[in-house]
Coordinates of C-alpha atoms and ligand atoms in Angstrom, one line a residue:
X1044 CA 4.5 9.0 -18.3
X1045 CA 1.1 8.5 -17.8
X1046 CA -1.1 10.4 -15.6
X1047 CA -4.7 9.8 -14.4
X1048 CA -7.3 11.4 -12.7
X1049 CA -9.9 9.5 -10.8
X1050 CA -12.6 10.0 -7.8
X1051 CA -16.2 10.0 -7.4
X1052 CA -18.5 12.0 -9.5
X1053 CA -18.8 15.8 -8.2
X1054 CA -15.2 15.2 -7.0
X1055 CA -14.4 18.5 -9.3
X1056 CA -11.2 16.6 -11.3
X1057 CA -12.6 17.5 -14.8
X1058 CA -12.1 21.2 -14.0
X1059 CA -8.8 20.3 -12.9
X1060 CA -7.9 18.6 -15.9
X1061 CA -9.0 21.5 -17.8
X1062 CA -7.2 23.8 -16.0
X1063 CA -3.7 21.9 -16.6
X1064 CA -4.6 21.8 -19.9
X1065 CA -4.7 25.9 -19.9
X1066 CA -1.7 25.7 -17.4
X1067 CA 2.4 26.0 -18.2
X1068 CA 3.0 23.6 -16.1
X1069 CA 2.6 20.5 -18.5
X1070 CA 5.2 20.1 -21.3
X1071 CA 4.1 21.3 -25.1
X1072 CA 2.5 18.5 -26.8
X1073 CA 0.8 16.5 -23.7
X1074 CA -2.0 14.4 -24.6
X1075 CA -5.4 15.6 -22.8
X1076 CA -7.8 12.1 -22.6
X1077 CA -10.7 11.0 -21.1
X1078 CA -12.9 7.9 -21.0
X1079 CA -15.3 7.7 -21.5
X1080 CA -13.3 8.7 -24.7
X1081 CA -14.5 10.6 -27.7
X1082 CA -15.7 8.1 -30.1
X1083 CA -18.5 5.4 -31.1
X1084 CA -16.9 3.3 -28.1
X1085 CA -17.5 6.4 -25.6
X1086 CA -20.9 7.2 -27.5
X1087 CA -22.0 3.3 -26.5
X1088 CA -21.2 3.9 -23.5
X1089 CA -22.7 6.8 -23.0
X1090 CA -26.0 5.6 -24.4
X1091 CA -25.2 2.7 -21.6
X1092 CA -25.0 5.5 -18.8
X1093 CA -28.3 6.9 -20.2
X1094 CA -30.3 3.9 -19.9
X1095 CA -31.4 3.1 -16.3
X1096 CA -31.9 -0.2 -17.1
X1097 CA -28.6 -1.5 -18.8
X1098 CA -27.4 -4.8 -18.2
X1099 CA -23.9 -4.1 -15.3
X1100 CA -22.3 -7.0 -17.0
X1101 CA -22.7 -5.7 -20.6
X1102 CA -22.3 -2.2 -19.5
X1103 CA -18.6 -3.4 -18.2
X1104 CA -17.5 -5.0 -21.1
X1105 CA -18.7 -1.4 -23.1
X1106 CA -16.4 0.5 -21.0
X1107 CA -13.6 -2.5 -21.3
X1108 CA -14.3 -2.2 -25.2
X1109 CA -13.9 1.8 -24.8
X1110 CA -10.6 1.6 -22.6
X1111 CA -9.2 -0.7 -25.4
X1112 CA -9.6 1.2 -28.2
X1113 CA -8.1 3.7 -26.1
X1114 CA -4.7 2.4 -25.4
X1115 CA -4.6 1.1 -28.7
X1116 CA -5.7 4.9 -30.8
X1117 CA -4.0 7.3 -28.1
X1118 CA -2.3 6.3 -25.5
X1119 CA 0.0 4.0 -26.5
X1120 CA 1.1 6.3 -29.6
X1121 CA 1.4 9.4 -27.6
X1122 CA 3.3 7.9 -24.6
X1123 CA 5.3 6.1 -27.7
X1124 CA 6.6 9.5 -28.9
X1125 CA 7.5 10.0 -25.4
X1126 CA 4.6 12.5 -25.0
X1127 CA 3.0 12.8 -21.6
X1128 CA -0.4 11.7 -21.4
X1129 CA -2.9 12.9 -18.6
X1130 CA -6.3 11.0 -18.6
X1131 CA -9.6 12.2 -17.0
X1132 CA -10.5 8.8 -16.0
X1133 CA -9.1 5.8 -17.2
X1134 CA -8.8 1.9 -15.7
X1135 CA -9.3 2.7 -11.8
X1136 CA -12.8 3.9 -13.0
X1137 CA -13.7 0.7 -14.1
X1138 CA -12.3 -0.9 -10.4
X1139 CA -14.3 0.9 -8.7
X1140 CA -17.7 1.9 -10.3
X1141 CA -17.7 -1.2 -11.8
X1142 CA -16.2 -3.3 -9.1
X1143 CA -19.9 -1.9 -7.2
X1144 CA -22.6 -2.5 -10.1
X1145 CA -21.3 -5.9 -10.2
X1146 CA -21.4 -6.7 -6.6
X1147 CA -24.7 -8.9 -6.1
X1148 CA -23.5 -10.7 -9.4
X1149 CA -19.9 -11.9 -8.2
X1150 CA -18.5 -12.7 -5.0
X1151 CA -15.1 -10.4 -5.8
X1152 CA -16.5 -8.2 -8.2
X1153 CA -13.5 -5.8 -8.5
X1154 CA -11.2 -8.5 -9.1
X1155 CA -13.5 -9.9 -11.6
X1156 CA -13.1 -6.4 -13.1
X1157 CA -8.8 -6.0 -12.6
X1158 CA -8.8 -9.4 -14.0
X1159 CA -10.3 -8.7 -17.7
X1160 CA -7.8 -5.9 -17.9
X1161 CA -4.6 -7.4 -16.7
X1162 CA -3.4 -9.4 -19.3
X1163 CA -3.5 -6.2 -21.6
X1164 CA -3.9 -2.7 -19.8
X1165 CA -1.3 -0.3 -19.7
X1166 CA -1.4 0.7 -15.6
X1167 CA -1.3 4.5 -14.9
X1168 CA 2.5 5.9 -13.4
X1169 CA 0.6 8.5 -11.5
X1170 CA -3.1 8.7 -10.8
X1171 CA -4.4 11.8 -8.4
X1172 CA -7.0 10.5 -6.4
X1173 CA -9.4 13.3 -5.9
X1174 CA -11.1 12.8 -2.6
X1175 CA -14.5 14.0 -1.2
X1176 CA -16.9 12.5 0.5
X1177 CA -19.9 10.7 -1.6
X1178 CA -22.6 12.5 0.0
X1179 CA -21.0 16.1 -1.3
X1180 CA -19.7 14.6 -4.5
X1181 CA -23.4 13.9 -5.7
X1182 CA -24.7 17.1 -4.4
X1183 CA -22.3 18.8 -6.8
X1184 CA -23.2 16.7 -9.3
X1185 CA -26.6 17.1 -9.3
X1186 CA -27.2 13.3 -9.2
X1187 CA -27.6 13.8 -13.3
X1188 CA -27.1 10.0 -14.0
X1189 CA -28.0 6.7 -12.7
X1190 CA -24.2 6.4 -10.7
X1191 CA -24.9 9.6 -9.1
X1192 CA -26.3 8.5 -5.7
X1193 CA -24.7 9.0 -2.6
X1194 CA -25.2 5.6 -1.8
X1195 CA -23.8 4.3 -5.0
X1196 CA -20.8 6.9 -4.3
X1197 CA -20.6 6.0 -1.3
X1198 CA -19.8 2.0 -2.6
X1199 CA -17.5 3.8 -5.3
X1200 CA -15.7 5.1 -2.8
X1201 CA -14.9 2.6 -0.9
X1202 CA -13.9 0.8 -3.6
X1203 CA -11.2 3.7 -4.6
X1204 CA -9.9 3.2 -1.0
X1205 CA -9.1 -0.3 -1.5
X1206 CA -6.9 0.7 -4.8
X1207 CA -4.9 3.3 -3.1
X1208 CA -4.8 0.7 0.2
X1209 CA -3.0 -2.0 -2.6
X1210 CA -0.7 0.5 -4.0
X1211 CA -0.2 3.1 -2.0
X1212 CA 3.0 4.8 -3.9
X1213 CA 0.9 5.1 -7.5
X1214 CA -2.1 7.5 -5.3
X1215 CA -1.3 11.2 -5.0
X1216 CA -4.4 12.3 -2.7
X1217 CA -5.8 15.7 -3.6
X1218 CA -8.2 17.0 -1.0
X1219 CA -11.4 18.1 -2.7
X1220 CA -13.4 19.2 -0.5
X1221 CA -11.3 22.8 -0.3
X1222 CA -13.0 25.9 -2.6
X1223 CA -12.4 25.0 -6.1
X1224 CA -9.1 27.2 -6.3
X1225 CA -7.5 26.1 -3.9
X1226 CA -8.3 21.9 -5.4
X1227 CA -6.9 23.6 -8.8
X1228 CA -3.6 24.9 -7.0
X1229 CA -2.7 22.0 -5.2
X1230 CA -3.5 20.0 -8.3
X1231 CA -1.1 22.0 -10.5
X1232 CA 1.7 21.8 -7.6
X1233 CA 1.6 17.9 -7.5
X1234 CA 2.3 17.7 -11.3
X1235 CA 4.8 20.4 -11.3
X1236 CA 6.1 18.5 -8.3
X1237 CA 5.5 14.9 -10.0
X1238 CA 7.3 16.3 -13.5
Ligands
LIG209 P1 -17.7 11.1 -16.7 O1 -17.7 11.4 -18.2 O2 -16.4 11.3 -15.9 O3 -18.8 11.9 -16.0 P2 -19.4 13.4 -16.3 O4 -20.5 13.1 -17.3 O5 -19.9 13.8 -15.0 O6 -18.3 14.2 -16.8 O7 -18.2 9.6 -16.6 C1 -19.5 9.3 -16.8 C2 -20.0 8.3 -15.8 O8 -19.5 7.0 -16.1 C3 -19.6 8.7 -14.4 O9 -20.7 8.6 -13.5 C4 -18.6 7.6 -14.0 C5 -19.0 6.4 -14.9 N1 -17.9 5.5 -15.3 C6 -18.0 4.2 -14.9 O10 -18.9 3.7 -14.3 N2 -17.0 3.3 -15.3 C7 -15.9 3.8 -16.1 O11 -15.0 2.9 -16.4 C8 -15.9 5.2 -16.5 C9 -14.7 5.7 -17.3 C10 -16.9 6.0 -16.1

């Protein structure tokens, strides 16, 4: 099975993701991803985040280049040995951050985006939607990159509505705006629930 994690950025689901990795709840021998992942893929795109004035377009096909080698080098293999696999970020990301750099460039920009990775993404079983509003989300971020605004979140989120509005029974909402403890809890009772 394969479990993602997705929200806007502040939305505190990296801490979560840690914390089932340090929890009992998660079989033995789960895989622990992210993507950006860590590799020369994640480091271009990385060097794409850093650069205010990358190309959207090119910057999408960086990430779809990442997400690739991905599936291909560790998720695949892992959910092949029948492993779980529990991804801080993963194809959603893509929908919707992408889905709002691109929107001056195409007139449905996060179809544009679902439609390069259709004919050969593996979908999530289970993605926890972590949900805050934008404005809070970049205040505890710190607005440290260039997709940090509010009013870029704000677009992001949106767009993450839209997913879980089109497939309501993959979305487990989290509500993460509660004190960090309490996200952590209720995140560690929806896997133990989900498993
Ligand atoms: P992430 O590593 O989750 O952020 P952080 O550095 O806060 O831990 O992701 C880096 C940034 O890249 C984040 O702002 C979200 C963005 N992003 C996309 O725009 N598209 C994508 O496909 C992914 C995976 C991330």
């Amino acid at each position: 099975m394969l479990v993602t994690l997705e929200g806007v950025d502040g939305s505190g689901k990296t801490t979560c993701w840690r914390a089932l990795q340090e929890s009992a709840v998660v079989p033995q021998g789960t895989t622990f991803t992210r993507e950006p992942t860590d590799s020369w893929y994640g480091d271009a795109v990385r060097d794409s985040i850093a650069d205010d004035n990358a190309d959207p377009l090119a910057e999408l096909f960086l990430y779809t280049a990442d997400h690739a080698a991905h599936i291909t080098n560790t998720v695949t293999p892992a959910l092949d040995r029948g492993d779980l696999v529990v991804s801080d970020r993963y194809s959603d990301s893509r929908y919707a951050y992408q889905g709002a750099t691109l929107a001056g460039r195409f007139e449905r920009p996060m179809r544009f985006v679902q439609g390069i990775h259709e004919p050969w993404t593996r979908p999530p079983d289970v993605t926890l939607y972590f949900d805050i509003d934008p404005e809070t989300g970049a205040k505890r971020s710190g607005a440290a990159n260039k997709f940090e605004t509010a009013a870029y979140l704000e677009q992001v989120s949106d767009n993450y509505e839209r997913l879980i509005e089109a497939e309501r029974e993959r979305f487990v909402r989290i509500d993460a705006s509660q004190s960090r403890e309490t996200v952590k809890a209720t995140v560690l009772d929806a896997v133990e629930t989900l498993l």
